[in-house]
Each structure stands twice: as C-alpha cells, then as structure tokens.
Tab-separated table of C-alpha atoms in Angstrom:
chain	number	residue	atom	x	y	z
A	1	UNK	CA	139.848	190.587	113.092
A	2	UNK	CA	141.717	192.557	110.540
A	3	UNK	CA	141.040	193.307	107.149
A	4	UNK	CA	143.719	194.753	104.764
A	5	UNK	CA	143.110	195.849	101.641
A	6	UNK	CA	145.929	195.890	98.932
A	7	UNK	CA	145.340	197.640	95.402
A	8	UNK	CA	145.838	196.321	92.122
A	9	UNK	CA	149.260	197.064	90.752
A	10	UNK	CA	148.577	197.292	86.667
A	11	UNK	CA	144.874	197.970	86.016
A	12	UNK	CA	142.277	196.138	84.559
A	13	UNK	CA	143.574	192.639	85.783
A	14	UNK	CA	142.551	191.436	89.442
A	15	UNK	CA	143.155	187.998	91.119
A	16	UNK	CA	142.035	188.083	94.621
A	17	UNK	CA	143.503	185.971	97.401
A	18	UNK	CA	142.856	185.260	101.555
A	19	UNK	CA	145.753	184.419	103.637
A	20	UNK	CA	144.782	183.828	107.695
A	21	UNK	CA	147.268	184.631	109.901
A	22	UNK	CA	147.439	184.487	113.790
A	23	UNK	CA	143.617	185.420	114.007
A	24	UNK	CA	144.057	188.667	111.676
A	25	UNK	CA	143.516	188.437	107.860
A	26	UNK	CA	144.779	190.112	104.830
A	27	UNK	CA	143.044	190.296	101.371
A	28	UNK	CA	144.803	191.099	98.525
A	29	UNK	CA	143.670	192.357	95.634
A	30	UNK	CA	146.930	191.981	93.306
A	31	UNK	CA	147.166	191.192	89.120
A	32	UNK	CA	146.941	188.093	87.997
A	33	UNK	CA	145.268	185.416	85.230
A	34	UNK	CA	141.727	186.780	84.940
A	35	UNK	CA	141.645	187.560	82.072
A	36	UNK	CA	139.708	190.088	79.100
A	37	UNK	CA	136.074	189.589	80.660
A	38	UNK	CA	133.643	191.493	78.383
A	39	UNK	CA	131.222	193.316	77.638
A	40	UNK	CA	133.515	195.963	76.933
A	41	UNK	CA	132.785	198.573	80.083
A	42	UNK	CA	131.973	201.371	77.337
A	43	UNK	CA	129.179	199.581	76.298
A	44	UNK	CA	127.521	200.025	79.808
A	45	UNK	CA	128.344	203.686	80.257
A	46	UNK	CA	126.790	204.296	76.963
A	47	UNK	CA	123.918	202.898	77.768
A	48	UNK	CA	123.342	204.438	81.514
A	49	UNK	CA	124.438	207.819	79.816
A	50	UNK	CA	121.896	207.667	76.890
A	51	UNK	CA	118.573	209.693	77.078
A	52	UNK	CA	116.681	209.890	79.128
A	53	UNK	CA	118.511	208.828	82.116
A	54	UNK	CA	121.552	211.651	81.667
A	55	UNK	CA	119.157	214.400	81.892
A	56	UNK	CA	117.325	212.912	84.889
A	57	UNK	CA	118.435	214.664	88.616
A	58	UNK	CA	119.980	212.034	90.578
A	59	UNK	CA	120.282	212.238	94.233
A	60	UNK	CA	120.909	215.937	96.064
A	61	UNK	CA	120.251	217.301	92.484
A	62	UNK	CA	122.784	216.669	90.356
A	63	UNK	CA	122.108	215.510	87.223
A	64	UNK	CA	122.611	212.456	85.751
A	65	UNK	CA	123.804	210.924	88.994
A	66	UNK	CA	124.634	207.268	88.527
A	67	UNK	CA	124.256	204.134	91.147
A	68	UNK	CA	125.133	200.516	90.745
A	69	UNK	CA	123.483	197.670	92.524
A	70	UNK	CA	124.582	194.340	93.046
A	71	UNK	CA	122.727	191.353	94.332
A	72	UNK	CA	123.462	187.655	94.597
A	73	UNK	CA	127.254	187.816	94.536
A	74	UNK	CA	128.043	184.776	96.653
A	75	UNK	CA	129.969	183.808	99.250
A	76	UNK	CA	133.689	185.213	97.299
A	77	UNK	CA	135.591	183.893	99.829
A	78	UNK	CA	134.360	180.359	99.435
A	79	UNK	CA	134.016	180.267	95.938
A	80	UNK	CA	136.123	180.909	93.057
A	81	UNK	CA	133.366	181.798	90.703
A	82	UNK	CA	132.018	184.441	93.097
A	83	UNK	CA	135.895	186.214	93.573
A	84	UNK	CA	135.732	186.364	89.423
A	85	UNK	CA	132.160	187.945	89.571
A	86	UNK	CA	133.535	190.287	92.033
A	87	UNK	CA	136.772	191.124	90.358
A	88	UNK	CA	134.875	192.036	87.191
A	89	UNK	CA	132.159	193.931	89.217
A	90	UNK	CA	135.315	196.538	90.811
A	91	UNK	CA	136.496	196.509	87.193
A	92	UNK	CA	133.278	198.627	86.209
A	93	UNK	CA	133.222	200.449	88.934
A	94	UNK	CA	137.111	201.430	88.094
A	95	UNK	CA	136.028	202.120	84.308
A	96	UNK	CA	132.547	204.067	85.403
A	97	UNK	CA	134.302	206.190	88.410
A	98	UNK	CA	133.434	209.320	86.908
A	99	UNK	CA	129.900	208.688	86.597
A	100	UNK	CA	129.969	206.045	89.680
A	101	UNK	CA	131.917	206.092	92.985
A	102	UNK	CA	132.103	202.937	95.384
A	103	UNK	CA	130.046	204.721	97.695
A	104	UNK	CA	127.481	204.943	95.289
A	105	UNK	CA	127.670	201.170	94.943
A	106	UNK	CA	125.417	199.227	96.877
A	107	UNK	CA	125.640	195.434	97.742
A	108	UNK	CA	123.412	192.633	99.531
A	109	UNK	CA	124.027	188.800	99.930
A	110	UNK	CA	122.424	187.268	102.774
A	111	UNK	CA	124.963	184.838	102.309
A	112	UNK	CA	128.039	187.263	103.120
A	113	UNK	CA	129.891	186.007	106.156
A	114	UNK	CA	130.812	189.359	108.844
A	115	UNK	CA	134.100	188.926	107.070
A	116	UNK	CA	133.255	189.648	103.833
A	117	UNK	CA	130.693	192.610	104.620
A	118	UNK	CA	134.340	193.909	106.250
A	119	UNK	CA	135.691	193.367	102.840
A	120	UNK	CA	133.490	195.052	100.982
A	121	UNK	CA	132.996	198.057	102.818
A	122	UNK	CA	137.028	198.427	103.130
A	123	UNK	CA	136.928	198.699	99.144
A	124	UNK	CA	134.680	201.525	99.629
A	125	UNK	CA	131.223	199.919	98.693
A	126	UNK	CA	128.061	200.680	100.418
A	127	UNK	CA	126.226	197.550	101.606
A	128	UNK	CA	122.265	197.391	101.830
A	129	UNK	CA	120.901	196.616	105.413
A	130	UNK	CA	118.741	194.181	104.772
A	131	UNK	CA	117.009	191.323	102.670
A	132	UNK	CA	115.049	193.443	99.271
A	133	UNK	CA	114.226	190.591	97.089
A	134	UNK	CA	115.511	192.838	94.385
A	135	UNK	CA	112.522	194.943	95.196
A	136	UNK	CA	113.907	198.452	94.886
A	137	UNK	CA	112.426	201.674	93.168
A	138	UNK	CA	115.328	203.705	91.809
A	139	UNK	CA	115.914	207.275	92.302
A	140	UNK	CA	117.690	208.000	88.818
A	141	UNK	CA	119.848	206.186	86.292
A	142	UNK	CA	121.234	202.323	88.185
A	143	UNK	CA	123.423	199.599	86.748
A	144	UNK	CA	122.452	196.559	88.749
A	145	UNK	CA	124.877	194.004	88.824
A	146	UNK	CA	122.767	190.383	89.343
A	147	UNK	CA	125.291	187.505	87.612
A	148	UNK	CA	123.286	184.072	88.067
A	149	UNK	CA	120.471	185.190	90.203
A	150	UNK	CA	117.415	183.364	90.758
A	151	UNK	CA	114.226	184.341	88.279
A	152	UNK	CA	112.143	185.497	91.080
A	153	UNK	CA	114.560	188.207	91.733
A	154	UNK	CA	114.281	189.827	88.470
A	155	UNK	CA	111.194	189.465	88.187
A	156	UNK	CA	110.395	191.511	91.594
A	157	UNK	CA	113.015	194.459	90.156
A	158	UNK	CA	110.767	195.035	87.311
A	159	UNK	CA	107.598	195.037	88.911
A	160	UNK	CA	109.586	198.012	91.516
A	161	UNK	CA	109.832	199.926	88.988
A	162	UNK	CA	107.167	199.412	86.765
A	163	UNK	CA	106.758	202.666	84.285
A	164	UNK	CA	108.555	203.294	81.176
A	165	UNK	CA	110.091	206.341	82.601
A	166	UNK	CA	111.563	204.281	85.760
A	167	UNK	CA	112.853	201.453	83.401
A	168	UNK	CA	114.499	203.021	81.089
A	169	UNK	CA	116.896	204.382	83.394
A	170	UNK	CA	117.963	200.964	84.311
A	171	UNK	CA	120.496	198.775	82.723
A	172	UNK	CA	120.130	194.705	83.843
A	173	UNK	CA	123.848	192.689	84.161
A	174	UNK	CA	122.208	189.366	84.785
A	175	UNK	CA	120.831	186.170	83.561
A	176	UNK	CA	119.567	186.119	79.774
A	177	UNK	CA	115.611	187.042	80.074
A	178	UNK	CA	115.046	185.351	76.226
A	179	UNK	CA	116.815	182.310	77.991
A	180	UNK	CA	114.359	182.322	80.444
A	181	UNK	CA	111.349	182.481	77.777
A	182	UNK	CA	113.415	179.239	76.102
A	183	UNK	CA	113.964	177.052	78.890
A	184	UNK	CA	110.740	177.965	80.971
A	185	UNK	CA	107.058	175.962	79.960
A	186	UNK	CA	105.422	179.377	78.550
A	187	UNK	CA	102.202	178.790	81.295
A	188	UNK	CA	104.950	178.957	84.316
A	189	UNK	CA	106.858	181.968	82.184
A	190	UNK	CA	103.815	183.703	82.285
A	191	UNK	CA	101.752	183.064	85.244
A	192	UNK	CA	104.753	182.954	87.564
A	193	UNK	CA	107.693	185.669	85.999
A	194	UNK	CA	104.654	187.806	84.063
A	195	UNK	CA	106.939	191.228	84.578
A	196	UNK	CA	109.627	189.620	82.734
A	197	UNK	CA	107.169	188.599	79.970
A	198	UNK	CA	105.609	191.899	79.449
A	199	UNK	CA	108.757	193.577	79.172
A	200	UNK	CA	110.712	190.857	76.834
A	201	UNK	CA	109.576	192.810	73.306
A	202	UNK	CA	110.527	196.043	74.805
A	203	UNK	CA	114.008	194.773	76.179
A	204	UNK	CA	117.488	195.806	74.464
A	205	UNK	CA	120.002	192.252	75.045
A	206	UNK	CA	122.731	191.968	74.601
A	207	UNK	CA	124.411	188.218	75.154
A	208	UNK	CA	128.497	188.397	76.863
A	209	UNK	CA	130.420	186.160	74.465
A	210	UNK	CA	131.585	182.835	75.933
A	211	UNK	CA	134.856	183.332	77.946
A	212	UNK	CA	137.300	181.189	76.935
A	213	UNK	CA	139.140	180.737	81.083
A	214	UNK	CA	135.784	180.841	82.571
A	215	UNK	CA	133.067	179.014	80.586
A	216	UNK	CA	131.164	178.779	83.777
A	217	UNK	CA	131.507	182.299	85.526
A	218	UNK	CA	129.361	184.545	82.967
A	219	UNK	CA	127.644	182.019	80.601
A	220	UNK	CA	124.128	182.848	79.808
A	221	UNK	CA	124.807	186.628	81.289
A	222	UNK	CA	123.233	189.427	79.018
A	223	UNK	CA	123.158	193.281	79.545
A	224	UNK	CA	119.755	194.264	79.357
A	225	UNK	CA	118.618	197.904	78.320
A	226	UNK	CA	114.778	199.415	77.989
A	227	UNK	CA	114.409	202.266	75.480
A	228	UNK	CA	111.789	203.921	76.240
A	229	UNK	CA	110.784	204.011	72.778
A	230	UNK	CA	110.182	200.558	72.761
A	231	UNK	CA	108.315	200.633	76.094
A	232	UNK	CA	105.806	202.991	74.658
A	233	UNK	CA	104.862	201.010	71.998
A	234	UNK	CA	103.601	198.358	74.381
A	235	UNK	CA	99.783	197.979	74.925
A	236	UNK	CA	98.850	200.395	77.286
A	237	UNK	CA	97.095	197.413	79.476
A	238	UNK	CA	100.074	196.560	80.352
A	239	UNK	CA	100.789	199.402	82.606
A	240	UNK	CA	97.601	199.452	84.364
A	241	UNK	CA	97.638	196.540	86.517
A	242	UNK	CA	100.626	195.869	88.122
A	243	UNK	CA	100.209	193.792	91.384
A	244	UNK	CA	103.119	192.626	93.305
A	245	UNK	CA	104.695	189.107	92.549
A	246	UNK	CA	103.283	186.443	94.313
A	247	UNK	CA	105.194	182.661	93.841
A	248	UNK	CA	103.890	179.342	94.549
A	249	UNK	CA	104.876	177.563	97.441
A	250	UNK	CA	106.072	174.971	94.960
A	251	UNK	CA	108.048	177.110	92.744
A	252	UNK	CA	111.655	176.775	93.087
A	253	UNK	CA	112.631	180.743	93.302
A	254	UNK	CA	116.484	180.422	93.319
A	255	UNK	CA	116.389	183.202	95.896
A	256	UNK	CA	116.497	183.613	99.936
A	257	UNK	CA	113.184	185.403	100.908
A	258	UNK	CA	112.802	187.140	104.145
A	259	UNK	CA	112.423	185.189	107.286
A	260	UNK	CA	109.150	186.598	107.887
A	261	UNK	CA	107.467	185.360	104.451
C-alpha cells in the first residue's frame, strides 16, 4: 500500500480527500471549503508561551520546548467530522511551527486503521505506541489536542499531572469542563470526575464560538488554561491526596480502556 502525501497549495485552508486506486492510495491534502475555524491560533501560543511554562527546560535542555498531544481523533478516513478535526489540528501545528514541529506532535486512536497511522506519520507526526487513557505526565509546556473525548479521559490527564507547577504548563483543546459541571448530577461530577472538580475554580475557559459550516465539529469545545496563580489559591487539601481514577463498572466512560482492565 501506498501513501502519498500532497501539500496544501494556499495556507490556512485544508480539505482532505482519499482516492483508491489499483491497491495503492493517495491522500491529498489540497484547499478547499473549510472554512475560518477559531480560536484564533495566537490565542494558544500565548497561552503555552506565558510564564511559567517559557522559562521551563523542555526536552535535551532547551528551554521552553513545546509538545502537542492529541487523543481521540477518530477514524478521519471514515468520518467527515474527524478529517475537519484533523485539518484544524495541522493548522496549529502550521501556525505554532516555531515553537512546535510535527515530530514533536504526538497522536493515539485505538481506532486508527494501519492506513491512517501511515497517514499520519507521512505528515510528519509522531504516533504514541500504545493505549494511555490520557494518563501522561508532561515533561514541559504541552498543547493537547482532545475534541469530543470521553470525560474519563480528562479526568485521568489531570490526575497525571497533578501539581500546580505540572498544570500550568498545560493548555486543554477539548470538551467544555463547566459543561460537564452543567449537564452531570453534581454526586456523579464529583465522586466519579473529582480531578475535574477540584480544578474547575482554578481553570482559565475559554468557549470556541459556534461555527457557522460545522455546527457539529467543535460545539461545546473550550481551550482550557491553569494559572498557576489561581491554582495556589486552592485549599491546600486538595493537593495532598491524589489517588488514581477509579470508574464504576456502570459508568459510561466514552473511552476505550486497555484490554487488560
């Protein structure tokens, strides 16, 4: 099987198409209808350059070395919504290149088909061996990229990194946490997502506006930032105990665990 790769033309607009032919394939990557799609990339590089995460040493020492992570993408060669999630996420990367490469970008599904793990490393992105459940500690300032993931998920990436200094280098692309605290009973909020919860009066959002082609692609997405002035201020209790998330067999996670839970 063959993947081929063509670049965008005019920058900043992406429509992605598949054509099959005679066993090979060829993705293109070419302009087309997508589309403004906020937030506004600046607003992300502001935040992932603020203090304290530029003055932290990133990996092999240089400072203020920047990573992106993106979970739950889909299957983007199935779905439409997934190729728009996509499109938008190599539209940061193109905007942040100075501060993040593709190889510095690293992706997990464990939906993706061998196909699209071709895909994705052909357009330079570094994909993740195996199933985290978003449980990752970081190792300096990270954008992760998590459009429509399922609670749990979250939920498990905040408890990974659970210190004001680690979560203030992060900046959350993902599902609205005060949605969650709306449309949750507060007794499953709490007992079942409690990281969220203790971080919600700390936590910088910042809602996408609707978009007006794609109602349904990044509704209810907010960037999420953690100043670690207002992680300070929290009660100190809060710090202490931090044991790792456990769900009821009941609860309906919205994620694929690993085969051996």
């Amino acid at each position: 099987m063959i993947v081929r790769l063509c670049p965008p033309k005019r920058k900043g607009r992406l429509r992605w198409s598949l054509r099959e032919r005679a066993g090979s394939v060829r993705v293109l990557i070419c302009p087309g209808p997508l589309g403004p799609l906020p937030p506004h990339p600046g607003t992300i590089w502001k935040a992932l350059r603020s203090p304290p995460a530029a003055e932290q040493e990133g990996p092999g020492g240089r400072a203020g070395a920047l990573r992106c992570v993106c979970y739950g993408l889909g299957s983007f060669c199935s779905c439409g919504k997934a190729r728009l999630q996509l499109a938008f996420l190599l539209l940061l990367l193109e905007e942040l290149k100075v501060g993040i490469p593709p190889e510095m970008c690293f992706v997990f599904d464990p939906v993706f088909s061998t196909l699209e793990i071709e895909v994705l490393s052909g357009l330079g992105l570094t994909m993740l061996p195996w199933n985290e459940e978003g449980k990752r500690s970081i190792e300096g300032p990270t954008l992760f990229y998590m459009i429509h993931c399922g609670k749990a998920l979250y939920n498990n990436l905040l408890w990974s990194n659970w210190s004001a200094e680690a979560l203030s280098q992060m900046v959350v692309v993902g599902n609205s946490f005060r949605g969650f605290e709306e449309r949750l009973l507060a007794k499953v909020f709490h007992e079942n997502y409690n990281y969220i919860a203790k971080v919600l009066e700390a936590t910088q959002e910042e809602a996408l506006p609707p978009h007006v082609q794609h109602p349904d692609v990044f509704n209810d997405t907010s960037v999420h930032r953690f100043p670690l002035q207002k992680l300070r201020s929290l009660p100190q209790d809060c710090w202490t105990c931090q044991p790792e998330p456990l769900y009821p067999e009941e609860a309906q996670l919205e994620i694929i665990r690993n085969k051996a839970q």
